[in-house]
Short mmCIF file of C-alpha atoms in Angstrom, two decimals:
data_model
loop_
_atom_site.label_atom_id
_atom_site.label_comp_id
_atom_site.label_asym_id
_atom_site.label_seq_id
_atom_site.Cartn_x
_atom_site.Cartn_y
_atom_site.Cartn_z
CA MET A 1 0.00 0.00 0.00
CA LYS A 2 1.35 3.41 -0.95
CA THR A 3 1.61 6.26 1.54
CA PHE A 4 -0.63 9.28 1.03
CA LEU A 5 1.12 12.27 -0.52
CA SER A 6 4.48 10.54 -0.79
CA GLU A 7 7.17 11.74 -3.18
CA ASP A 8 5.56 9.54 -5.85
CA PHE A 9 2.06 10.96 -5.35
CA LEU A 10 -0.12 10.28 -8.43
CA LEU A 11 2.82 8.66 -10.26
CA GLN A 12 1.84 5.04 -10.80
CA THR A 13 4.73 3.77 -12.94
CA GLU A 14 8.49 4.04 -13.12
CA THR A 15 8.20 5.86 -16.44
CA ALA A 16 5.83 8.41 -14.90
CA LYS A 17 8.28 9.02 -12.07
CA ARG A 18 11.16 9.48 -14.51
CA LEU A 19 9.20 11.93 -16.64
CA TYR A 20 8.13 13.94 -13.61
CA PHE A 21 11.38 14.08 -11.66
CA ASP A 22 13.78 14.35 -14.59
CA PHE A 23 11.77 16.66 -16.82
CA ALA A 24 8.66 18.28 -15.31
CA LYS A 25 9.31 18.99 -11.67
CA ASP A 26 11.70 21.94 -11.92
CA MET A 27 10.25 23.72 -14.94
CA PRO A 28 9.27 27.37 -14.40
CA VAL A 29 5.61 28.40 -14.38
CA ILE A 30 3.73 30.67 -16.75
CA ASP A 31 0.37 31.34 -15.12
CA TYR A 32 -1.44 33.01 -17.98
CA HIS A 33 -4.82 33.32 -16.29
CA ASN A 34 -5.47 34.03 -12.62
CA HIS A 35 -7.31 36.45 -10.35
CA LEU A 36 -4.43 37.46 -8.09
CA PRO A 37 -4.75 41.06 -6.84
CA PRO A 38 -1.90 43.11 -8.36
CA ASP A 39 -1.94 45.57 -5.46
CA GLU A 40 -0.89 42.76 -3.12
CA ILE A 41 2.06 42.00 -5.38
CA ALA A 42 3.03 45.66 -5.70
CA ASP A 43 2.89 46.06 -1.91
CA ASN A 44 4.65 42.70 -1.35
CA LYS A 45 1.90 41.92 1.12
CA GLN A 46 2.67 39.99 4.28
CA PHE A 47 -0.34 38.00 5.40
CA GLN A 48 -1.58 38.29 8.96
CA ASN A 49 -2.24 34.56 9.24
CA ILE A 50 -2.92 31.44 7.19
CA THR A 51 -6.66 32.12 7.15
CA GLU A 52 -6.12 35.39 5.33
CA ALA A 53 -3.64 33.78 2.91
CA TRP A 54 -5.56 30.57 2.32
CA LEU A 55 -9.30 30.80 3.03
CA LYS A 56 -10.24 34.39 2.27
CA GLY A 57 -11.89 34.48 -1.14
CA ASP A 58 -11.63 30.72 -1.74
CA HIS A 59 -15.17 29.84 -2.75
CA TYR A 60 -14.16 26.21 -3.41
CA LYS A 61 -13.58 25.77 0.31
CA TRP A 62 -16.67 27.82 1.18
CA ARG A 63 -18.87 25.43 -0.80
CA ALA A 64 -17.42 22.44 1.01
CA MET A 65 -17.92 23.97 4.44
CA ARG A 66 -21.54 24.83 3.66
CA ALA A 67 -22.12 21.26 2.49
CA ASN A 68 -20.61 20.09 5.80
CA GLY A 69 -23.12 22.11 7.82
CA VAL A 70 -20.88 25.01 8.81
CA ASN A 71 -22.66 28.26 9.64
CA GLU A 72 -22.00 31.08 7.16
CA ASP A 73 -20.77 33.33 9.95
CA GLN A 74 -17.83 30.96 10.43
CA ILE A 75 -17.09 30.87 6.69
CA THR A 76 -17.45 34.43 5.38
CA GLY A 77 -18.87 36.23 8.40
CA SER A 78 -17.64 37.82 11.61
CA ALA A 79 -16.00 34.78 13.24
CA ASP A 80 -12.34 35.26 14.14
CA ASP A 81 -9.66 33.92 11.80
CA PHE A 82 -8.68 30.94 13.93
CA THR A 83 -12.29 29.82 14.18
CA LYS A 84 -12.57 29.98 10.40
CA PHE A 85 -9.41 27.92 10.04
CA LYS A 86 -10.58 25.40 12.62
CA VAL A 87 -13.95 24.79 10.96
CA TRP A 88 -12.11 24.27 7.68
CA ALA A 89 -9.76 21.80 9.36
CA GLU A 90 -12.78 19.97 10.79
CA THR A 91 -14.29 19.86 7.31
CA VAL A 92 -11.21 18.51 5.55
CA PRO A 93 -11.66 14.83 6.57
CA TYR A 94 -15.12 14.97 5.02
CA THR A 95 -13.68 16.16 1.70
CA MET A 96 -12.01 12.83 0.91
CA ARG A 97 -12.21 12.15 -2.85
CA ASN A 98 -13.02 15.78 -3.50
CA PRO A 99 -10.00 17.50 -5.13
CA LEU A 100 -9.93 19.88 -2.18
CA TYR A 101 -8.48 17.05 -0.12
CA HIS A 102 -5.49 16.80 -2.44
CA TRP A 103 -5.09 20.55 -2.91
CA THR A 104 -5.31 21.24 0.82
CA HIS A 105 -2.51 18.87 1.73
CA MET A 106 -0.33 19.84 -1.23
CA GLU A 107 -0.65 23.50 -0.25
CA LEU A 108 0.28 22.74 3.35
CA LEU A 109 3.23 20.61 2.30
CA ASN A 110 4.52 23.19 -0.15
CA PRO A 111 5.53 25.74 1.01
CA PHE A 112 4.99 25.11 4.74
CA GLY A 113 6.40 21.59 5.03
CA VAL A 114 3.32 20.34 6.90
CA LYS A 115 3.06 16.59 6.31
CA GLU A 116 0.24 15.88 8.74
CA VAL A 117 -3.27 15.16 7.53
CA LEU A 118 -5.30 18.19 8.59
CA ASN A 119 -8.23 17.73 10.96
CA GLY A 120 -9.85 19.44 13.89
CA GLY A 121 -7.50 17.79 16.37
CA ASN A 122 -4.33 19.31 14.93
CA ALA A 123 -5.85 22.57 13.66
CA ALA A 124 -4.20 24.75 16.30
CA LYS A 125 -0.78 23.20 15.73
CA VAL A 126 -0.95 23.54 11.94
CA TYR A 127 -2.29 27.08 12.28
CA GLU A 128 0.70 28.14 14.36
CA THR A 129 3.20 26.24 12.19
CA CYS A 130 2.02 28.05 9.07
CA ASN A 131 1.70 31.42 10.79
CA ALA A 132 5.28 31.19 12.04
CA GLN A 133 6.51 30.93 8.46
CA LEU A 134 4.31 33.58 6.88
CA PRO A 135 6.69 36.51 7.54
CA ARG A 136 9.08 35.07 4.97
CA PHE A 137 6.32 34.10 2.54
CA THR A 138 5.23 37.49 1.29
CA THR A 139 3.38 37.61 -2.02
CA LYS A 140 6.56 38.18 -4.01
CA ALA A 141 8.44 35.51 -2.10
CA LEU A 142 5.68 32.98 -2.78
CA LEU A 143 5.74 33.69 -6.51
CA GLN A 144 9.49 33.21 -6.59
CA HIS A 145 9.27 30.12 -4.39
CA PHE A 146 6.93 28.51 -6.92
CA LYS A 147 9.26 29.46 -9.82
CA VAL A 148 6.72 31.70 -11.52
CA ASP A 149 8.24 33.25 -14.61
CA ALA A 150 5.20 35.27 -15.66
CA LEU A 151 1.60 35.70 -14.56
CA CYS A 152 -1.38 37.47 -16.06
CA THR A 153 -3.96 39.03 -13.76
CA THR A 154 -7.59 39.73 -14.74
CA ASP A 155 -8.36 43.43 -15.08
CA ASP A 156 -11.32 45.58 -16.05
CA PRO A 157 -10.76 47.98 -18.99
CA SER A 158 -11.37 50.92 -16.64
CA ASP A 159 -8.51 49.88 -14.34
CA SER A 160 -5.66 52.39 -14.11
CA LEU A 161 -3.12 49.51 -13.97
CA GLU A 162 -1.19 51.60 -11.46
CA HIS A 163 -0.13 48.51 -9.55
CA HIS A 164 1.23 46.84 -12.68
CA ILE A 165 3.19 49.98 -13.42
CA SER A 166 4.52 49.99 -9.85
CA ILE A 167 5.57 46.34 -10.03
CA ARG A 168 7.45 46.96 -13.27
CA GLN A 169 9.16 50.04 -11.83
CA GLN A 170 10.22 48.02 -8.80
CA GLY A 171 12.15 45.67 -11.10
CA PHE A 172 10.46 42.54 -9.78
CA ALA A 173 11.89 39.46 -11.48
CA VAL A 174 8.45 37.93 -12.15
CA LYS A 175 6.56 39.43 -15.08
CA VAL A 176 3.14 40.57 -13.85
CA LEU A 177 0.98 41.50 -16.84
CA PRO A 178 -2.62 42.73 -17.14
CA THR A 179 -5.39 40.94 -19.03
CA PHE A 180 -8.20 42.89 -20.69
CA ARG A 181 -11.52 41.58 -19.25
CA PRO A 182 -14.40 43.65 -20.76
CA ASP A 183 -17.33 41.59 -19.46
CA LYS A 184 -19.07 44.62 -17.93
CA ALA A 185 -19.14 46.36 -21.31
CA ILE A 186 -21.51 43.69 -22.61
CA ALA A 187 -23.47 43.12 -19.39
CA VAL A 188 -26.67 44.62 -20.77
CA GLU A 189 -29.19 42.76 -18.60
CA ASP A 190 -29.37 45.64 -16.10
CA PRO A 191 -29.58 49.04 -17.87
CA ALA A 192 -28.86 50.97 -14.66
CA ALA A 193 -25.67 49.01 -13.99
CA PHE A 194 -24.69 49.40 -17.64
CA GLN A 195 -25.15 53.18 -17.43
CA ALA A 196 -23.00 53.35 -14.31
CA TYR A 197 -20.29 51.36 -16.01
CA MET A 198 -20.35 53.64 -19.07
CA LYS A 199 -19.55 56.56 -16.76
CA LYS A 200 -16.67 54.65 -15.17
CA LEU A 201 -15.26 53.48 -18.49
CA GLY A 202 -15.69 56.92 -20.03
CA ALA A 203 -13.75 58.54 -17.19
CA ALA A 204 -10.90 56.07 -17.64
CA ALA A 205 -10.81 56.69 -21.40
CA ASN A 206 -11.40 60.44 -21.06
CA THR A 207 -14.36 59.98 -23.40
CA ASP A 208 -18.03 60.91 -23.16
CA ILE A 209 -19.71 57.61 -24.03
CA ASN A 210 -22.94 58.91 -25.57
CA SER A 211 -23.22 56.45 -28.47
CA TYR A 212 -22.25 52.94 -29.44
CA SER A 213 -19.41 54.25 -31.60
CA ALA A 214 -18.17 56.21 -28.57
CA LEU A 215 -18.26 53.00 -26.53
CA LEU A 216 -16.06 51.29 -29.10
CA ASP A 217 -13.70 54.28 -29.10
CA ALA A 218 -13.41 54.09 -25.31
CA LEU A 219 -12.77 50.35 -25.31
CA LYS A 220 -10.19 50.74 -28.07
CA LYS A 221 -8.36 53.44 -26.10
CA ARG A 222 -8.22 51.17 -23.07
CA HIS A 223 -7.15 48.20 -25.21
CA ASP A 224 -4.28 50.36 -26.53
CA TYR A 225 -3.42 51.40 -22.98
CA PHE A 226 -3.31 47.79 -21.78
CA HIS A 227 -0.98 46.96 -24.67
CA ALA A 228 1.34 49.81 -23.69
CA GLN A 229 1.47 48.37 -20.15
CA GLY A 230 2.44 44.89 -21.36
CA GLY A 231 -1.00 43.36 -21.78
CA ARG A 232 -1.11 40.67 -24.43
CA LEU A 233 -4.34 38.82 -23.64
CA SER A 234 -8.05 39.46 -23.45
CA ASP A 235 -10.38 37.27 -21.43
CA HIS A 236 -14.12 36.82 -21.76
CA GLY A 237 -16.45 35.08 -19.32
CA LEU A 238 -19.53 33.88 -21.18
CA ASN A 239 -22.47 31.75 -20.19
CA PHE A 240 -22.48 30.51 -23.78
CA PHE A 241 -21.01 31.48 -27.13
CA ILE A 242 -23.02 34.14 -28.95
CA TYR A 243 -23.33 34.86 -32.65
CA ALA A 244 -25.66 37.39 -34.25
CA ASP A 245 -25.57 39.56 -37.32
CA PHE A 246 -25.51 43.29 -36.64
CA THR A 247 -25.70 46.70 -38.26
CA GLU A 248 -24.37 50.02 -37.05
CA ALA A 249 -27.89 51.44 -36.89
CA ALA A 250 -29.20 48.55 -34.82
CA LEU A 251 -26.30 48.79 -32.39
CA GLU A 252 -26.82 52.53 -31.94
CA LYS A 253 -30.51 51.96 -31.31
CA SER A 254 -29.79 49.33 -28.66
CA PHE A 255 -27.23 51.56 -26.97
CA ALA A 256 -29.71 54.44 -26.85
CA ALA A 257 -32.33 52.17 -25.31
CA LEU A 258 -29.92 51.05 -22.59
CA MET A 259 -28.95 54.62 -21.77
CA ALA A 260 -32.66 55.46 -21.53
CA GLY A 261 -33.07 52.67 -18.98
CA LYS A 262 -34.97 50.32 -21.29
CA PRO A 263 -34.18 46.60 -21.23
CA LEU A 264 -33.16 44.94 -24.50
CA SER A 265 -34.92 41.99 -26.04
CA ALA A 266 -33.00 38.71 -25.98
CA ALA A 267 -32.23 39.07 -29.69
CA ASP A 268 -30.96 42.63 -29.32
CA ALA A 269 -28.87 41.69 -26.28
CA ASP A 270 -27.23 38.85 -28.23
CA MET A 271 -26.55 41.23 -31.11
CA PHE A 272 -24.96 43.79 -28.81
CA LYS A 273 -22.74 41.21 -27.13
CA SER A 274 -21.76 39.44 -30.34
CA ALA A 275 -20.84 42.68 -32.11
CA THR A 276 -18.82 44.11 -29.23
CA LEU A 277 -16.89 40.88 -28.78
CA HIS A 278 -16.25 40.78 -32.51
CA PHE A 279 -14.71 44.24 -32.56
CA ILE A 280 -12.52 43.49 -29.54
CA CYS A 281 -11.32 40.29 -31.23
CA THR A 282 -10.27 42.25 -34.32
CA TRP A 283 -8.11 44.47 -32.11
CA ASN A 284 -6.60 41.36 -30.53
CA HIS A 285 -5.61 40.17 -33.99
CA GLU A 286 -4.15 43.55 -34.96
CA LYS A 287 -1.91 43.56 -31.90
CA GLY A 288 -0.93 39.89 -31.94
CA TRP A 289 -2.74 39.19 -28.66
CA THR A 290 -4.29 35.94 -27.46
CA GLN A 291 -7.99 35.84 -26.60
CA GLN A 292 -9.51 33.52 -24.02
CA PHE A 293 -13.14 32.44 -23.75
CA HIS A 294 -14.36 30.86 -20.52
CA ALA A 295 -17.80 29.46 -21.23
CA GLY A 296 -20.37 27.20 -19.64
CA ALA A 297 -20.89 28.51 -16.11
CA ILE A 298 -24.32 29.36 -14.74
CA ARG A 299 -23.49 31.96 -12.11
CA ASN A 300 -24.99 33.42 -8.94
CA ASN A 301 -27.67 30.75 -8.56
CA ASN A 302 -28.32 31.50 -4.89
CA SER A 303 -29.84 34.99 -4.80
CA ARG A 304 -29.77 35.10 -1.01
CA LEU A 305 -26.00 34.60 -0.83
CA LEU A 306 -25.46 36.82 -3.85
CA LYS A 307 -27.21 39.65 -2.01
CA ARG A 308 -25.20 38.99 1.14
CA LEU A 309 -21.74 38.33 -0.32
CA GLY A 310 -21.78 39.53 -3.92
CA ALA A 311 -20.45 37.61 -6.91
CA ASP A 312 -17.91 34.78 -6.60
CA ALA A 313 -19.52 33.53 -3.42
CA GLY A 314 -19.39 29.86 -4.34
CA VAL A 315 -22.90 29.61 -5.78
CA ASP A 316 -22.00 28.96 -9.41
CA SER A 317 -22.25 25.67 -11.27
CA ILE A 318 -22.05 23.98 -14.67
CA GLY A 319 -24.48 25.17 -17.36
CA ASP A 320 -25.87 23.14 -20.24
CA TRP A 321 -26.43 25.50 -23.15
CA PRO A 322 -25.78 24.55 -26.80
CA MET A 323 -22.34 25.78 -27.88
CA ALA A 324 -21.22 24.45 -31.25
CA GLU A 325 -23.11 26.48 -33.87
CA ALA A 326 -22.59 29.91 -32.32
CA MET A 327 -18.92 29.16 -31.59
CA SER A 328 -18.41 28.07 -35.20
CA ARG A 329 -20.08 31.12 -36.71
CA PHE A 330 -18.35 33.55 -34.32
CA PHE A 331 -14.87 32.25 -35.17
CA ASP A 332 -15.68 31.87 -38.86
CA ARG A 333 -16.71 35.53 -39.19
CA LEU A 334 -13.30 36.52 -37.85
CA ASP A 335 -11.37 33.89 -39.81
CA LYS A 336 -12.84 34.66 -43.22
CA ASN A 337 -11.60 38.25 -42.86
CA ASP A 338 -8.20 37.05 -41.57
CA GLN A 339 -8.93 38.61 -38.18
CA LEU A 340 -8.89 35.54 -35.92
CA ALA A 341 -6.26 35.93 -33.20
CA LYS A 342 -4.65 33.15 -31.21
CA THR A 343 -7.51 31.73 -29.17
CA ILE A 344 -7.98 29.54 -26.10
CA VAL A 345 -11.43 28.14 -25.31
CA TYR A 346 -12.18 26.68 -21.88
CA ASN A 347 -15.08 24.33 -21.38
CA LEU A 348 -16.93 23.84 -18.10
CA ASN A 349 -19.31 21.08 -19.19
CA PRO A 350 -17.40 17.81 -19.74
CA SER A 351 -20.11 16.54 -22.07
CA HIS A 352 -18.94 19.29 -24.45
CA ASN A 353 -15.23 18.35 -24.43
CA GLU A 354 -15.32 16.81 -27.89
CA VAL A 355 -17.30 19.78 -29.22
CA TYR A 356 -14.59 22.21 -28.13
CA ALA A 357 -11.65 20.01 -29.11
CA THR A 358 -12.95 19.45 -32.63
CA MET A 359 -14.09 23.05 -33.08
CA VAL A 360 -10.61 24.51 -32.52
CA GLY A 361 -9.27 22.16 -35.19
CA ASN A 362 -11.48 23.88 -37.77
CA PHE A 363 -9.57 27.15 -37.46
CA GLN A 364 -5.92 26.11 -37.22
CA ASP A 365 -4.19 27.90 -40.09
CA GLY A 366 -0.53 26.91 -39.94
CA THR A 367 0.66 30.38 -38.90
CA VAL A 368 1.29 29.36 -35.29
CA ALA A 369 1.68 25.88 -33.83
CA GLY A 370 -1.45 25.29 -31.77
CA LYS A 371 -2.94 28.67 -32.68
CA MET A 372 -6.36 27.47 -31.53
CA GLN A 373 -6.22 25.86 -28.09
CA PHE A 374 -8.66 23.65 -26.21
CA GLY A 375 -7.80 25.03 -22.78
CA SER A 376 -7.04 23.13 -19.62
CA GLY A 377 -9.64 21.75 -17.25
CA TRP A 378 -11.30 24.80 -15.74
CA TRP A 379 -13.10 25.54 -12.45
CA PHE A 380 -15.07 22.40 -11.57
CA LEU A 381 -12.88 20.44 -14.00
CA ASP A 382 -9.41 21.47 -12.79
CA GLN A 383 -9.03 18.24 -10.83
CA LYS A 384 -7.60 14.80 -11.63
CA ASP A 385 -10.63 13.42 -13.45
CA GLY A 386 -11.32 16.67 -15.31
CA MET A 387 -7.69 17.16 -16.35
CA GLU A 388 -7.40 13.58 -17.57
CA LYS A 389 -10.61 13.89 -19.59
CA GLN A 390 -9.48 17.19 -21.12
CA MET A 391 -6.04 15.82 -22.06
CA ASN A 392 -7.45 12.55 -23.37
CA THR A 393 -9.97 14.44 -25.50
CA LEU A 394 -7.28 16.79 -26.78
CA SER A 395 -5.06 13.80 -27.55
CA ASN A 396 -7.87 12.10 -29.48
CA MET A 397 -8.97 15.15 -31.44
CA GLY A 398 -5.83 17.30 -31.74
CA LEU A 399 -2.19 17.59 -30.66
CA LEU A 400 -1.53 17.24 -26.94
CA SER A 401 2.13 17.97 -27.72
CA ARG A 402 1.20 21.57 -28.67
CA PHE A 403 -0.91 22.20 -25.55
CA VAL A 404 -0.05 25.36 -23.55
CA GLY A 405 -0.74 23.58 -20.27
CA MET A 406 -2.07 24.60 -16.89
CA LEU A 407 -3.17 27.84 -15.23
CA THR A 408 -4.37 28.51 -11.69
CA ASP A 409 -7.51 30.63 -12.31
CA SER A 410 -7.13 31.40 -8.61
CA ARG A 411 -7.25 34.26 -6.14
CA SER A 412 -4.77 32.57 -3.80
CA PHE A 413 -0.99 32.80 -3.91
CA LEU A 414 -0.87 29.29 -2.45
CA SER A 415 -2.65 27.75 -5.45
CA TYR A 416 0.52 27.22 -7.47
CA SER A 417 0.64 23.64 -6.26
CA ARG A 418 -2.02 23.08 -8.94
CA HIS A 419 0.75 23.29 -11.51
CA GLU A 420 2.53 20.47 -9.69
CA TYR A 421 -0.75 18.56 -9.55
CA PHE A 422 -1.21 18.99 -13.31
CA ARG A 423 2.36 17.97 -14.06
CA ARG A 424 2.10 14.79 -12.03
CA ILE A 425 -1.17 13.88 -13.77
CA LEU A 426 0.33 14.61 -17.20
CA CYS A 427 3.41 12.48 -16.52
CA ASN A 428 1.27 9.67 -15.16
CA LEU A 429 -0.93 9.64 -18.28
CA ILE A 430 2.06 9.40 -20.60
CA GLY A 431 3.91 7.00 -18.32
CA ASN A 432 0.97 4.60 -18.25
CA ASP A 433 0.82 4.62 -22.05
CA VAL A 434 4.51 3.74 -22.25
CA GLU A 435 4.26 0.93 -19.70
CA ASN A 436 1.19 -0.43 -21.51
CA GLY A 437 3.10 -0.50 -24.80
CA GLU A 438 0.86 2.17 -26.31
CA LEU A 439 3.76 4.63 -26.74
CA PRO A 440 7.45 3.95 -27.39
CA ALA A 441 9.83 4.33 -24.45
CA ASP A 442 11.56 7.26 -26.14
CA ILE A 443 12.27 9.11 -22.92
CA PRO A 444 14.21 12.04 -24.45
CA TRP A 445 11.33 12.84 -26.84
CA LEU A 446 8.61 12.25 -24.25
CA GLY A 447 10.55 14.33 -21.74
CA LYS A 448 10.77 17.17 -24.23
CA MET A 449 7.03 16.87 -24.87
CA VAL A 450 6.35 17.07 -21.13
CA GLN A 451 8.57 20.14 -20.73
CA ASP A 452 6.90 21.77 -23.72
CA ILE A 453 3.44 21.29 -22.21
CA CYS A 454 4.59 22.43 -18.77
CA TYR A 455 6.34 25.61 -19.93
CA ASN A 456 7.96 25.86 -23.38
CA ASN A 457 4.77 25.89 -25.44
CA ALA A 458 3.30 28.72 -23.37
CA LYS A 459 6.57 30.64 -23.52
CA ALA A 460 6.58 30.50 -27.31
CA TYR A 461 2.83 30.99 -27.70
CA PHE A 462 2.44 34.11 -25.57
CA ASN A 463 5.92 35.51 -26.23
CA PHE A 464 5.92 37.59 -23.05
#
């Protein structure tokens, strides 16, 4: 019987161990999509305690604690930080076979060296052990500890990017780059919120947004500004892919309706979103950026917790909308005008894996290896089963060898163990194929393939 979380964790064969330890383990990290707060990097924040560093903002853990019967006050409420840590520790034994069980113990082991299985009985000891080490694990120190070469935060177009500028001026060795996330510019469901955002965006762009064309001008100014500050990616969170034909007159009419406080019809809303995304994608192509589409989540299902905590409260789940036709037509409109940028699509519904993996193959054009990417397992799928399914589907339908690998999609500086998790799973998949005689035991080539997926492909693809 193997020991839990041993050195060979998740590595089932000798070939898997060789691939991991000789090739994958020490590769740097490019974390091209996360939600880390750039101000905390600029300020080189020192966390008060492990609760602040580890549990604050982690809606994965919040969901588990709620399912375990923990009162909300002890999760996101007014309970003191040790109490919040203790109730998490008491929950951990009940998370067995949930990926949180693996992630929790990997994050305690690295960087804190805690090898004990966390539970309520040792909560106080583990709390103090981690807290004693936190003074040396500032935000910058953690990024360097985990060998992060570059990371891309997620930023609204109206953001000043002052913290990114500060980080660059400080000469920090890790590249911290902004990502253009214009979701609020197409959030037309609430006219009042849309109007408020137009004022905010207009102020940032020094533009009076009084028409749809003015909105595009403002977004383009901010897109240019992000590029000047090192931004090379856009990111778009969609419930589902949207395609609709549009005219300038129809877009101006819809914009005027929104600014008059009138809700749009479903058809007009789709047109507005599809058109705005289209124009942003053409700018991405002009500048040589990469665009990312995260699709398939049904968000904010629990209105009571949404009202209490706001978005990202752990009340989102997998949606089941049709995807293929709109995705095809959206990309085709860009491609036929030679305006389709490098693109990564992330799927949240595993029943759609083959849809996504085959769709990206339609728009590879030979200009860039792996120009169109079926992105890594995302959100509810960034665990062992989800990663294996994503990589197996990609292997079956495309070229795993050209995959740009893993990202954290996290708000926690301790989440970089997910790159180790991914690398172990990748090496185990390939190692099993070799030991089963399904792949040749060409270790130098397979090792190169592993290193490419872990780091080199992303380095070449993004060209930071």
